[in-house]
CSV table of C-alpha atoms and ligand atoms in Angstrom, one decimal:
chain,number,residue,atom,x,y,z
Z,1,MET,CA,0.0,0.0,0.0
Z,2,ILE,CA,1.2,3.5,-0.7
Z,3,LEU,CA,0.0,6.3,1.6
Z,4,PHE,CA,0.7,9.7,0.0
Z,5,VAL,CA,0.7,12.5,2.6
Z,6,ASP,CA,0.2,15.9,1.0
Z,7,ASN,CA,0.8,19.0,3.1
Z,8,HIS,CA,-0.1,17.7,6.6
Z,9,LYS,CA,1.4,16.2,9.8
Z,10,PHE,CA,-1.1,13.5,10.5
Z,11,HIS,CA,0.7,10.7,8.7
Z,12,TYR,CA,1.0,8.6,11.9
Z,13,GLU,CA,-2.7,8.6,12.5
Z,14,MET,CA,-3.5,8.0,8.9
Z,15,GLU,CA,-1.1,5.1,8.7
Z,16,ASN,CA,-2.7,3.5,11.8
Z,17,LEU,CA,-6.1,3.8,10.2
Z,18,CYS,CA,-4.9,2.2,7.0
Z,19,ARG,CA,-3.5,-0.7,9.1
Z,20,VAL,CA,-6.9,-1.2,10.7
Z,21,PHE,CA,-8.3,-2.1,7.3
Z,22,PHE,CA,-5.2,-3.7,5.8
Z,23,PRO,CA,-3.4,-5.3,8.8
Z,24,HIS,CA,-1.1,-7.4,6.7
Z,25,GLU,CA,-0.1,-4.9,4.0
Z,26,LYS,CA,3.3,-3.2,4.0
Z,27,ILE,CA,2.5,0.5,4.0
Z,28,THR,CA,4.9,2.9,2.3
Z,29,VAL,CA,4.3,6.4,3.5
Z,30,THR,CA,5.5,9.1,1.1
Z,31,HIS,CA,5.4,12.9,0.7
Z,32,ASP,CA,6.5,12.5,-2.9
Z,33,GLU,CA,3.6,12.8,-5.4
Z,34,SER,CA,5.7,11.6,-8.3
Z,35,ILE,CA,5.6,8.0,-7.0
Z,36,PRO,CA,3.0,6.4,-9.3
Z,37,ASP,CA,-0.2,5.0,-7.8
Z,38,THR,CA,0.5,1.5,-9.2
Z,39,SER,CA,0.2,-0.3,-5.8
Z,40,SER,CA,-3.0,-2.3,-5.5
Z,41,VAL,CA,-4.0,0.0,-2.7
Z,42,TYR,CA,-3.2,3.7,-3.1
Z,43,VAL,CA,-4.2,6.3,-0.5
Z,44,LYS,CA,-3.9,10.0,-0.8
Z,45,THR,CA,-4.6,12.3,2.1
Z,46,SER,CA,-4.3,16.1,1.6
Z,47,LEU,CA,-4.8,19.4,3.3
Z,48,CYS,CA,-5.2,22.7,1.5
Z,49,ARG,CA,-5.5,25.8,3.6
Z,50,GLY,CA,-7.5,28.6,2.0
Z,51,GLU,CA,-8.1,32.1,3.3
Z,52,GLN,CA,-11.1,31.2,5.5
Z,53,SER,CA,-11.3,27.4,5.5
Z,54,THR,CA,-9.2,24.3,4.9
Z,55,GLU,CA,-10.1,21.7,2.4
Z,56,ILE,CA,-9.4,18.1,3.6
Z,57,THR,CA,-9.4,15.2,1.2
Z,58,ALA,CA,-9.0,11.5,1.4
Z,59,ARG,CA,-8.9,9.4,-1.8
Z,60,VAL,CA,-8.5,5.6,-1.8
Z,61,LYS,CA,-8.0,3.5,-4.8
Z,62,ILE,CA,-8.3,-0.3,-4.5
Z,63,ASP,CA,-7.5,-2.0,-7.8
Z,64,ALA,CA,-9.9,-0.5,-10.2
Z,65,THR,CA,-12.3,1.1,-7.7
Z,66,GLU,CA,-11.9,4.5,-6.2
Z,67,LYS,CA,-13.5,6.7,-3.6
Z,68,GLU,CA,-12.8,10.3,-2.6
Z,69,ILE,CA,-14.3,12.4,0.3
Z,70,THR,CA,-13.6,16.1,0.8
Z,71,SER,CA,-14.6,18.2,3.9
Z,72,LEU,CA,-14.0,21.7,5.0
Z,73,VAL,CA,-12.7,23.0,8.4
Z,74,GLU,CA,-13.0,26.6,9.4
Z,75,ASN,CA,-9.6,28.2,9.9
Z,76,ASP,CA,-10.6,30.0,13.1
Z,77,ILE,CA,-12.0,27.0,14.9
Z,78,ILE,CA,-10.7,26.1,18.4
Z,79,ASP,CA,-8.3,23.1,18.3
Z,80,TYR,CA,-7.8,23.7,14.5
Z,81,GLU,CA,-5.0,21.0,14.2
Z,82,SER,CA,-6.8,18.2,16.0
Z,83,GLU,CA,-10.1,19.1,14.2
Z,84,CYS,CA,-8.2,18.8,10.8
Z,85,GLU,CA,-6.8,15.4,11.9
Z,86,LYS,CA,-10.2,14.1,13.0
Z,87,ILE,CA,-11.9,15.2,9.8
Z,88,MET,CA,-9.2,13.7,7.7
Z,89,ALA,CA,-9.5,10.4,9.7
Z,90,GLN,CA,-13.3,10.5,9.2
Z,91,ALA,CA,-12.9,11.0,5.4
Z,92,LEU,CA,-10.3,8.2,5.1
Z,93,TYR,CA,-12.5,5.9,7.2
Z,94,GLY,CA,-15.5,6.7,5.0
Z,95,CYS,CA,-13.6,5.8,1.9
Z,96,PHE,CA,-12.4,2.5,3.3
Z,97,VAL,CA,-15.8,1.6,4.6
Z,98,GLN,CA,-17.4,2.2,1.2
Z,99,LEU,CA,-14.7,0.3,-0.7
Z,100,VAL,CA,-14.0,-2.5,1.8
Z,101,GLY,CA,-17.4,-2.7,3.4
Z,102,ASN,CA,-15.9,-3.4,6.8
Z,103,VAL,CA,-17.0,-1.2,9.6
Z,104,THR,CA,-14.8,-1.5,12.7
Z,105,GLN,CA,-16.4,-1.1,16.1
Z,106,TRP,CA,-13.8,1.4,17.3
Z,107,GLY,CA,-14.4,3.8,14.3
Z,108,ILE,CA,-11.5,6.1,13.8
Z,109,LEU,CA,-10.2,5.6,17.3
Z,110,THR,CA,-6.8,3.9,17.0
Z,111,GLY,CA,-5.3,4.8,20.3
Z,112,VAL,CA,-4.2,2.3,22.9
Z,113,ARG,CA,-6.3,3.6,25.8
Z,114,PRO,CA,-9.9,4.4,24.9
Z,115,SER,CA,-11.0,4.6,28.5
Z,116,LYS,CA,-8.4,7.2,29.3
Z,117,LEU,CA,-9.8,9.3,26.5
Z,118,MET,CA,-13.3,8.6,27.8
Z,119,ASN,CA,-12.3,9.7,31.3
Z,120,LYS,CA,-10.8,12.9,29.9
Z,121,LEU,CA,-13.9,13.7,27.9
Z,122,ILE,CA,-16.2,13.0,30.9
Z,123,ASP,CA,-14.1,15.4,33.0
Z,124,GLN,CA,-14.4,18.1,30.4
Z,125,ASN,CA,-18.1,17.8,29.4
Z,126,GLY,CA,-19.9,15.2,31.4
Z,127,GLU,CA,-20.8,11.6,30.5
Z,128,GLU,CA,-23.6,12.3,27.9
Z,129,LYS,CA,-21.5,14.6,25.8
Z,130,ALA,CA,-18.5,12.2,26.1
Z,131,LYS,CA,-20.6,9.3,24.8
Z,132,LYS,CA,-22.0,11.5,22.0
Z,133,TYR,CA,-18.5,12.5,20.9
Z,134,PHE,CA,-17.4,8.8,20.8
Z,135,LYS,CA,-20.3,7.8,18.7
Z,136,LYS,CA,-20.8,10.8,16.4
Z,137,GLU,CA,-17.2,12.1,16.0
Z,138,LEU,CA,-15.0,9.1,16.5
Z,139,LEU,CA,-17.6,6.7,15.0
Z,140,VAL,CA,-17.3,4.2,17.8
Z,141,SER,CA,-20.2,1.7,18.1
Z,142,GLU,CA,-22.8,1.9,20.8
Z,143,LYS,CA,-21.5,-1.2,22.5
Z,144,LYS,CA,-17.8,-0.2,22.6
Z,145,THR,CA,-18.8,3.3,23.8
Z,146,GLU,CA,-20.7,1.7,26.7
Z,147,LEU,CA,-17.7,-0.5,27.4
Z,148,ALA,CA,-15.4,2.5,27.5
Z,149,VAL,CA,-17.7,4.3,30.0
Z,150,GLU,CA,-17.9,1.2,32.2
Z,151,VAL,CA,-14.1,0.8,32.3
Z,152,ALA,CA,-13.6,4.6,32.8
Z,153,GLU,CA,-15.9,4.5,35.8
Z,154,LYS,CA,-14.1,1.6,37.4
Z,155,GLU,CA,-10.7,3.1,36.8
Z,156,ARG,CA,-11.6,6.4,38.4
Z,157,ASP,CA,-12.1,4.7,41.8
Z,158,ILE,CA,-8.8,2.9,41.6
Z,159,MET,CA,-6.8,5.7,40.2
Z,160,ALA,CA,-7.8,7.7,43.3
Z,161,LYS,CA,-5.7,5.3,45.3
Z,162,SER,CA,-2.5,6.7,43.6
Z,163,ARG,CA,-0.7,9.7,45.2
Z,164,PRO,CA,2.0,12.0,43.9
Z,165,GLU,CA,4.6,10.0,45.8
Z,166,SER,CA,3.3,6.6,44.7
Z,167,PHE,CA,5.2,4.2,42.4
Z,168,SER,CA,5.0,0.6,41.3
Z,169,LEU,CA,7.7,-2.0,40.8
Z,170,TYR,CA,7.8,-4.1,37.7
Z,171,VAL,CA,10.1,-7.2,37.7
Z,172,SER,CA,10.8,-8.5,34.2
Z,173,ILE,CA,11.4,-12.2,33.7
Z,174,PRO,CA,11.7,-12.5,29.9
Z,175,PHE,CA,12.1,-16.3,29.7
Z,176,CYS,CA,9.6,-18.9,28.6
Z,177,PRO,CA,9.8,-22.7,28.3
Z,178,THR,CA,8.8,-22.6,24.6
Z,179,ARG,CA,7.5,-20.0,22.3
Z,180,CYS,CA,3.8,-19.7,21.6
Z,181,SER,CA,3.1,-19.3,17.9
Z,182,TYR,CA,1.3,-15.9,18.2
Z,183,CYS,CA,4.1,-14.4,20.3
Z,184,SER,CA,6.6,-11.9,19.0
Z,185,PHE,CA,8.0,-11.2,22.5
Z,186,VAL,CA,10.9,-13.6,22.7
Z,187,SER,CA,13.0,-13.9,19.6
Z,188,HIS,CA,15.9,-15.9,20.9
Z,189,SER,CA,16.3,-19.6,21.4
Z,190,MET,CA,14.4,-20.5,24.5
Z,191,ALA,CA,16.9,-23.3,25.5
Z,192,GLN,CA,19.9,-21.0,25.0
Z,193,ALA,CA,18.3,-18.2,26.9
Z,194,LYS,CA,17.3,-20.4,29.8
Z,195,LYS,CA,21.0,-21.2,30.5
Z,196,LEU,CA,21.4,-17.5,31.4
Z,197,LEU,CA,18.7,-17.6,34.1
Z,198,PRO,CA,21.0,-18.2,37.2
Z,199,GLU,CA,23.3,-15.3,36.3
Z,200,TYR,CA,20.3,-13.2,35.3
Z,201,VAL,CA,18.7,-13.7,38.7
Z,202,GLU,CA,21.9,-12.6,40.5
Z,203,LEU,CA,22.1,-9.4,38.5
Z,204,LEU,CA,18.4,-8.8,38.8
Z,205,CYS,CA,18.8,-8.9,42.6
Z,206,LYS,CA,21.6,-6.3,42.4
Z,207,GLU,CA,19.4,-4.0,40.3
Z,208,ILE,CA,16.5,-4.5,42.8
Z,209,GLU,CA,18.8,-3.5,45.6
Z,210,TYR,CA,20.1,-0.4,43.8
Z,211,THR,CA,16.5,0.6,42.8
Z,212,GLY,CA,15.3,0.2,46.3
Z,213,GLU,CA,18.0,2.5,47.6
Z,214,ILE,CA,16.9,5.2,45.1
Z,215,ALA,CA,13.2,4.8,46.1
Z,216,LYS,CA,14.1,5.1,49.8
Z,217,ASN,CA,16.3,8.1,49.3
Z,218,LEU,CA,13.5,9.8,47.4
Z,219,GLY,CA,10.9,9.0,50.1
Z,220,LEU,CA,8.6,7.4,47.5
Z,221,ARG,CA,5.7,5.0,48.4
Z,222,LEU,CA,5.6,1.6,46.8
Z,223,GLU,CA,1.9,0.7,46.0
Z,224,THR,CA,2.1,-2.4,43.8
Z,225,ILE,CA,4.6,-5.0,42.7
Z,226,TYR,CA,4.2,-7.0,39.4
Z,227,TYR,CA,6.3,-9.7,38.0
Z,228,GLY,CA,5.7,-10.1,34.2
Z,229,GLY,CA,7.3,-11.8,31.4
Z,230,GLY,CA,7.8,-14.0,29.6
Z,231,THR,CA,6.8,-16.5,32.2
Z,232,PRO,CA,7.8,-15.6,35.7
Z,233,SER,CA,6.9,-19.0,37.0
Z,234,ILE,CA,9.8,-20.4,35.0
Z,235,LEU,CA,11.9,-19.4,38.0
Z,236,THR,CA,12.6,-22.1,40.6
Z,237,ALA,CA,11.1,-21.9,44.1
Z,238,GLU,CA,14.6,-20.9,45.3
Z,239,GLN,CA,14.9,-18.2,42.7
Z,240,LEU,CA,11.4,-16.9,43.6
Z,241,LEU,CA,12.4,-16.8,47.3
Z,242,LYS,CA,15.7,-15.1,46.5
Z,243,ILE,CA,14.1,-12.3,44.4
Z,244,GLY,CA,11.2,-11.9,46.9
Z,245,ASP,CA,13.6,-11.6,49.9
Z,246,LYS,CA,15.7,-9.1,48.0
Z,247,ILE,CA,12.6,-7.0,47.3
Z,248,GLU,CA,11.5,-7.2,50.9
Z,249,ASN,CA,14.9,-6.0,52.1
Z,250,ALA,CA,15.4,-3.3,49.5
Z,251,PHE,CA,12.0,-1.6,49.6
Z,252,ASP,CA,9.5,-0.5,52.3
Z,253,LEU,CA,6.6,-2.9,51.7
Z,254,SER,CA,4.4,-1.5,54.5
Z,255,LYS,CA,2.1,0.3,52.1
Z,256,VAL,CA,2.0,-2.2,49.3
Z,257,ILE,CA,-1.6,-2.9,48.3
Z,258,GLU,CA,-1.1,-5.6,45.7
Z,259,TYR,CA,1.7,-8.1,44.9
Z,260,THR,CA,1.2,-9.9,41.6
Z,261,ILE,CA,3.1,-12.7,39.9
Z,262,GLU,CA,2.0,-13.5,36.4
Z,263,ALA,CA,2.6,-17.2,36.6
Z,264,GLY,CA,1.4,-17.6,33.1
Z,265,ARG,CA,2.0,-21.0,31.7
Z,266,PRO,CA,0.2,-23.7,33.8
Z,267,ASP,CA,2.9,-26.2,32.9
Z,268,THR,CA,5.5,-24.3,34.9
Z,269,ILE,CA,3.4,-24.1,38.1
Z,270,THR,CA,4.3,-26.5,41.0
Z,271,LYS,CA,3.3,-26.7,44.6
Z,272,GLU,CA,6.8,-25.6,45.7
Z,273,LYS,CA,6.7,-22.5,43.6
Z,274,LEU,CA,3.2,-21.5,44.8
Z,275,GLU,CA,4.3,-22.0,48.4
Z,276,ALA,CA,7.4,-19.8,47.7
Z,277,MET,CA,5.1,-17.1,46.2
Z,278,LYS,CA,2.9,-17.3,49.3
Z,279,SER,CA,5.8,-17.0,51.7
Z,280,ILE,CA,7.0,-13.8,50.0
Z,281,ASN,CA,3.4,-12.4,50.4
Z,282,VAL,CA,2.3,-12.5,46.8
Z,283,SER,CA,-1.4,-11.6,46.9
Z,284,ARG,CA,-2.5,-12.2,43.3
Z,285,ILE,CA,-1.4,-14.6,40.6
Z,286,SER,CA,-2.4,-15.1,37.0
Z,287,ILE,CA,-2.7,-18.6,35.6
Z,288,ASN,CA,-3.3,-18.4,31.8
Z,289,PRO,CA,-5.1,-21.1,30.0
Z,290,GLN,CA,-5.7,-18.9,26.9
Z,291,THR,CA,-8.3,-21.5,25.9
Z,292,PHE,CA,-9.7,-24.8,27.2
Z,293,ASN,CA,-9.7,-26.2,23.6
Z,294,ASP,CA,-6.8,-28.7,23.5
Z,295,LEU,CA,-6.7,-28.6,19.7
Z,296,SER,CA,-6.1,-24.8,19.8
Z,297,LEU,CA,-3.5,-25.2,22.5
Z,298,GLU,CA,-1.6,-27.6,20.3
Z,299,ALA,CA,-1.9,-25.4,17.3
Z,300,ILE,CA,-0.4,-22.4,19.1
Z,301,GLY,CA,2.5,-24.5,20.6
Z,302,ARG,CA,1.5,-24.0,24.3
Z,303,LYS,CA,2.8,-27.5,25.3
Z,304,HIS,CA,0.2,-27.9,28.0
Z,305,THR,CA,-3.4,-29.2,28.0
Z,306,SER,CA,-6.5,-27.8,29.6
Z,307,GLN,CA,-6.2,-30.5,32.2
Z,308,CYS,CA,-2.9,-29.1,33.2
Z,309,THR,CA,-4.6,-25.7,33.8
Z,310,LEU,CA,-7.3,-27.3,35.9
Z,311,GLU,CA,-4.6,-28.9,38.1
Z,312,ALA,CA,-2.5,-25.7,38.4
Z,313,PHE,CA,-5.6,-23.8,39.4
Z,314,SER,CA,-6.7,-26.3,42.1
Z,315,LEU,CA,-3.1,-26.4,43.4
Z,316,ALA,CA,-3.2,-22.6,43.7
Z,317,ARG,CA,-6.4,-22.7,45.6
Z,318,GLU,CA,-5.0,-25.4,47.9
Z,319,CYS,CA,-2.0,-23.1,48.6
Z,320,GLY,CA,-4.5,-20.3,49.7
Z,321,PHE,CA,-4.5,-18.0,46.7
Z,322,ASP,CA,-7.8,-16.1,46.7
Z,323,ASN,CA,-7.1,-13.7,43.9
Z,324,ILE,CA,-6.4,-15.5,40.7
Z,325,ASN,CA,-6.7,-14.1,37.2
Z,326,MET,CA,-7.0,-16.2,34.1
Z,327,ASP,CA,-6.1,-14.9,30.6
Z,328,LEU,CA,-8.1,-16.0,27.5
Z,329,ILE,CA,-7.5,-15.2,23.9
Z,330,ALA,CA,-10.4,-14.8,21.4
Z,331,GLY,CA,-9.6,-15.7,17.8
Z,332,LEU,CA,-7.1,-18.5,18.2
Z,333,PRO,CA,-6.6,-21.0,15.4
Z,334,LEU,CA,-9.0,-23.9,15.4
Z,335,ASP,CA,-11.2,-22.3,18.1
Z,336,THR,CA,-14.9,-22.2,17.3
Z,337,LEU,CA,-17.8,-20.3,18.8
Z,338,GLU,CA,-18.8,-23.6,20.5
Z,339,SER,CA,-15.3,-24.3,21.9
Z,340,PHE,CA,-15.0,-20.7,23.0
Z,341,ASP,CA,-18.3,-21.1,24.8
Z,342,ASN,CA,-17.0,-24.2,26.4
Z,343,THR,CA,-13.9,-22.3,27.6
Z,344,LEU,CA,-16.3,-19.8,29.3
Z,345,ASP,CA,-18.1,-22.7,30.9
Z,346,LYS,CA,-14.8,-23.9,32.4
Z,347,ILE,CA,-14.2,-20.3,33.7
Z,348,GLU,CA,-17.6,-20.3,35.3
Z,349,GLN,CA,-16.9,-23.6,37.0
Z,350,LEU,CA,-13.5,-22.5,38.3
Z,351,ASN,CA,-14.7,-19.1,39.3
Z,352,PRO,CA,-11.4,-17.2,39.3
Z,353,GLU,CA,-11.5,-13.6,40.7
Z,354,GLY,CA,-10.4,-12.1,37.4
Z,355,VAL,CA,-10.5,-13.0,33.7
Z,356,THR,CA,-8.7,-11.1,31.0
Z,357,VAL,CA,-10.0,-11.5,27.5
Z,358,HIS,CA,-7.4,-10.7,24.9
Z,359,THR,CA,-8.1,-10.5,21.2
Z,360,LEU,CA,-5.6,-12.4,19.1
Z,361,ALA,CA,-3.0,-10.0,17.7
Z,362,LEU,CA,-1.3,-11.0,14.5
Z,363,LYS,CA,2.3,-9.8,15.1
Z,364,ARG,CA,4.4,-9.8,12.0
Z,365,SER,CA,7.3,-11.8,13.5
Z,366,SER,CA,5.2,-14.4,15.2
Z,367,THR,CA,5.3,-17.9,13.7
Z,368,LEU,CA,1.5,-17.8,13.4
Z,369,VAL,CA,2.0,-15.1,10.8
Z,370,THR,CA,5.3,-16.2,9.2
Z,371,SER,CA,3.9,-19.7,8.7
Z,372,GLY,CA,0.7,-18.4,7.1
Z,373,GLN,CA,-1.5,-20.0,9.8
Z,374,GLY,CA,-2.7,-16.6,10.9
Z,375,ALA,CA,-4.4,-16.1,7.5
Z,376,GLU,CA,-7.3,-18.3,8.7
Z,377,ASP,CA,-10.6,-16.4,8.6
Z,378,LYS,CA,-11.1,-14.9,12.1
Z,379,GLY,CA,-14.6,-13.6,11.2
Z,380,ILE,CA,-16.1,-15.1,14.4
Z,381,THR,CA,-13.7,-13.2,16.7
Z,382,PRO,CA,-16.0,-10.2,17.3
Z,383,GLN,CA,-18.7,-12.7,18.3
Z,384,MET,CA,-16.3,-14.4,20.8
Z,385,VAL,CA,-15.4,-11.0,22.3
Z,386,ASP,CA,-19.1,-10.1,22.6
Z,387,MET,CA,-19.9,-13.6,24.1
Z,388,ALA,CA,-17.2,-13.1,26.7
Z,389,TYR,CA,-18.6,-9.7,27.7
Z,390,ASP,CA,-22.2,-10.9,28.0
Z,391,ARG,CA,-21.4,-14.2,29.8
Z,392,LEU,CA,-18.9,-12.8,32.2
Z,393,LYS,CA,-21.1,-9.9,33.1
Z,394,LYS,CA,-24.0,-12.3,33.8
Z,395,ILE,CA,-21.9,-14.2,36.3
Z,396,GLY,CA,-20.7,-11.3,38.3
Z,397,TYR,CA,-17.5,-10.0,36.5
Z,398,LEU,CA,-17.2,-6.3,35.6
Z,399,PRO,CA,-14.8,-4.8,33.0
Z,400,TYR,CA,-12.3,-2.7,34.8
Z,401,TYR,CA,-9.3,-2.3,32.5
Z,402,MET,CA,-8.8,-2.1,28.7
Z,403,TYR,CA,-6.2,-1.6,26.1
Z,404,ARG,CA,-5.8,-2.0,22.4
Z,405,GLN,CA,-2.9,-3.3,20.4
Z,406,SER,CA,-2.1,-2.9,16.7
Z,407,ARG,CA,-2.9,-5.8,14.4
Z,408,CYS,CA,-5.6,-7.2,16.7
Z,409,VAL,CA,-8.0,-9.3,14.7
Z,410,GLY,CA,-11.1,-7.1,13.9
Z,411,ASN,CA,-9.3,-4.1,15.5
Z,412,LEU,CA,-10.8,-5.3,18.8
Z,413,GLU,CA,-9.6,-4.8,22.3
Z,414,ASN,CA,-8.2,-6.5,25.4
Z,415,VAL,CA,-10.4,-6.3,28.5
Z,416,GLY,CA,-9.7,-7.2,32.1
Z,417,TYR,CA,-12.8,-8.3,34.1
Z,418,SER,CA,-12.9,-9.0,37.8
Z,419,LYS,CA,-15.2,-9.6,40.7
Z,420,GLN,CA,-15.9,-6.5,42.8
Z,421,GLY,CA,-12.8,-5.5,44.8
Z,422,LYS,CA,-10.5,-8.0,43.0
Z,423,GLU,CA,-9.3,-5.7,40.2
Z,424,GLY,CA,-5.7,-5.9,39.2
Z,425,LEU,CA,-4.5,-2.5,40.5
Z,426,TYR,CA,-1.1,-2.5,38.8
Z,427,ASN,CA,-2.8,-3.0,35.4
Z,428,ILE,CA,-4.8,0.3,35.9
Z,429,PHE,CA,-1.9,2.3,37.4
Z,430,MET,CA,0.3,1.3,34.5
Z,431,MET,CA,-2.2,1.6,31.7
Z,432,GLU,CA,-3.6,4.9,32.9
Z,433,GLU,CA,-0.1,6.2,33.8
Z,434,CYS,CA,-1.1,7.2,37.3
Z,435,HIS,CA,2.4,7.1,38.7
Z,436,SER,CA,6.0,6.1,38.0
Z,437,VAL,CA,6.9,2.5,37.3
Z,438,PHE,CA,10.4,1.4,38.4
Z,439,ALA,CA,11.0,-1.6,36.2
Z,440,VAL,CA,13.9,-4.0,36.6
Z,441,GLY,CA,15.3,-6.7,34.4
Z,442,ALA,CA,15.9,-7.2,30.7
Z,443,GLY,CA,13.4,-5.5,28.4
Z,444,ALA,CA,12.1,-3.4,31.3
Z,445,VAL,CA,11.2,0.2,30.7
Z,446,ILE,CA,11.2,2.6,33.6
Z,447,LYS,CA,8.3,5.1,33.3
Z,448,LEU,CA,8.9,8.3,35.2
Z,449,LYS,CA,5.7,10.3,35.8
Z,450,GLU,CA,5.7,13.9,36.9
Z,451,PRO,CA,4.2,13.6,40.4
Z,452,LYS,CA,1.5,16.3,40.0
Z,453,GLY,CA,1.3,16.5,36.2
Z,454,ASP,CA,1.2,14.5,33.1
Z,455,TYR,CA,4.8,14.6,31.8
Z,456,ILE,CA,6.3,11.1,31.3
Z,457,GLU,CA,9.8,10.1,30.6
Z,458,ARG,CA,11.1,6.6,29.8
Z,459,VAL,CA,14.4,4.9,30.6
Z,460,PHE,CA,15.1,1.7,28.7
Z,461,ASN,CA,16.9,-1.3,30.0
Z,462,PHE,CA,18.6,-3.6,27.4
Z,463,LYS,CA,16.0,-5.8,25.7
Z,464,TYR,CA,17.6,-9.3,25.8
Z,465,PRO,CA,19.0,-11.2,28.8
Z,466,TYR,CA,22.5,-11.6,27.2
Z,467,GLU,CA,22.8,-7.8,26.7
Z,468,TYR,CA,21.5,-7.2,30.2
Z,469,ILE,CA,24.1,-9.5,31.6
Z,470,SER,CA,27.1,-8.3,29.5
Z,471,ARG,CA,26.3,-4.6,29.9
Z,472,PHE,CA,24.9,-4.6,33.4
Z,473,ASP,CA,27.0,-1.6,34.6
Z,474,GLU,CA,25.3,0.6,32.0
Z,475,ILE,CA,21.9,-0.4,33.4
Z,476,LEU,CA,22.8,0.9,36.8
Z,477,GLN,CA,24.2,4.1,35.3
Z,478,ARG,CA,20.9,4.7,33.5
Z,479,LYS,CA,19.1,4.4,36.8
Z,480,LYS,CA,20.7,7.7,38.0
Z,481,ARG,CA,18.1,9.4,35.8
Z,482,ILE,CA,15.4,8.6,38.4
Z,483,GLU,CA,16.9,10.8,41.1
Z,484,GLU,CA,17.6,13.6,38.6
Z,485,PHE,CA,14.0,13.4,37.4
Z,486,TYR,CA,12.5,13.7,40.8
Z,487,SER,CA,14.8,16.5,41.8
Z,488,ASP,CA,12.8,18.8,39.5
Z,489,TYR,CA,9.5,18.2,41.3
Z,490,GLU,CA,7.8,18.5,44.6
Z,491,TYR,CA,5.6,15.6,45.7
C,1,SF4,S1,4.2,-17.5,27.4
C,1,SF4,FE1,3.7,-15.4,26.8
C,1,SF4,S2,5.7,-14.4,26.5
C,1,SF4,FE2,6.1,-16.6,26.6
C,1,SF4,S3,6.1,-17.3,24.4
C,1,SF4,FE3,4.0,-17.6,25.2
C,1,SF4,S4,3.0,-15.7,24.7
C,1,SF4,FE4,5.2,-15.3,24.5
């Protein structure tokens, strides 16, 4: 696809919108009109400012068919730039819908955090006007507008728990037993990487200690702890204890309101590991079946069965875990509406405190896409997502957190549901950028948030474990930025 950008700065948003309709196309963005429109999909977006108004045009040509939409924006309108961007997106969306015939439920909204935008609009103009703006201006469906409102309301209560001096700790364990076919997260050999684990844990403990000193010096308040991955339950019970003890010694945990380990793969969960988690005061874990359809599990290379999930879950209950989340994915290969319904039956029987329903994302470097398996028609995915919403709400779960990713099947969303009072707090703090996240480990990104404002700065750790180990001194050096950052603010 060629996306010709004529005289405007909205190429990023227009490219995102093109990707919604053509998720697998390579998009070439150009400002050079001399490039011929020989591509099977050619898009031109242009802005022409006249004396009183600005003409905005989107033209889309798909093979032999073509559609063009032009609109005018008054030059003296408030928020002129964002109005131009919105009108251009509406025009482009209109062309696509007429040519492709595929209306997406999120309209022209391509951002990661729809509920954050909803909250902002409610603050500015109240709920009714916010809903109207979603539906009329952003072209979001009634159902997704309601979902954004429900999530925004839940988030508000939880966001109020965060203070200017709050922060969360994220511990990155980027190791997995094998690679799932839809994953683009780990690109190195699992077996090779796993050999690095003991040395990785040693250095991770040093980084935790160093970060803890900084947090104490700054007088910050640790609210939540989250181990993500990868698969954190790949750690042995001894390694879990070692990291947990290091965190306990390095930080003041007296105000911590949630301590989560995303155990992840059921095949890595043992009684010893669960007991180790309990003994370091982990309050919430996630055991992720993805589906209870064994054919799908095999197709995505998960190397565990649904029986294995059931056993891991009952082991966790025996060990006393009373806040368990389970991740599901809608749109997996070989999953049908019937088998997805069956997965929801199993969830109902197990009755976990939280369920996170992801939509399959077709990441370019995943084996699902590179092997061509991802090309399977996923037309039933929106029905699965709706089914999950309806059934989970009926049995007492409420949506409390939501985010969107690029290349999600049907341009759909990921939603966290929970029983009342069992929401994953870290998820909201992180997604809604309530406070700083001090992240440790390979691939971790420290997010520094201005204590009483919105400014955010990121500090990146090395992505892969081997770089993290070989250049560890640089990681500690980069951490100095945390103290510099906070020295500019009162909190
Ligand atoms: S467990 Fe998660 S991070 Fe690991 S390979 Fe599978 S999807 Fe990727």
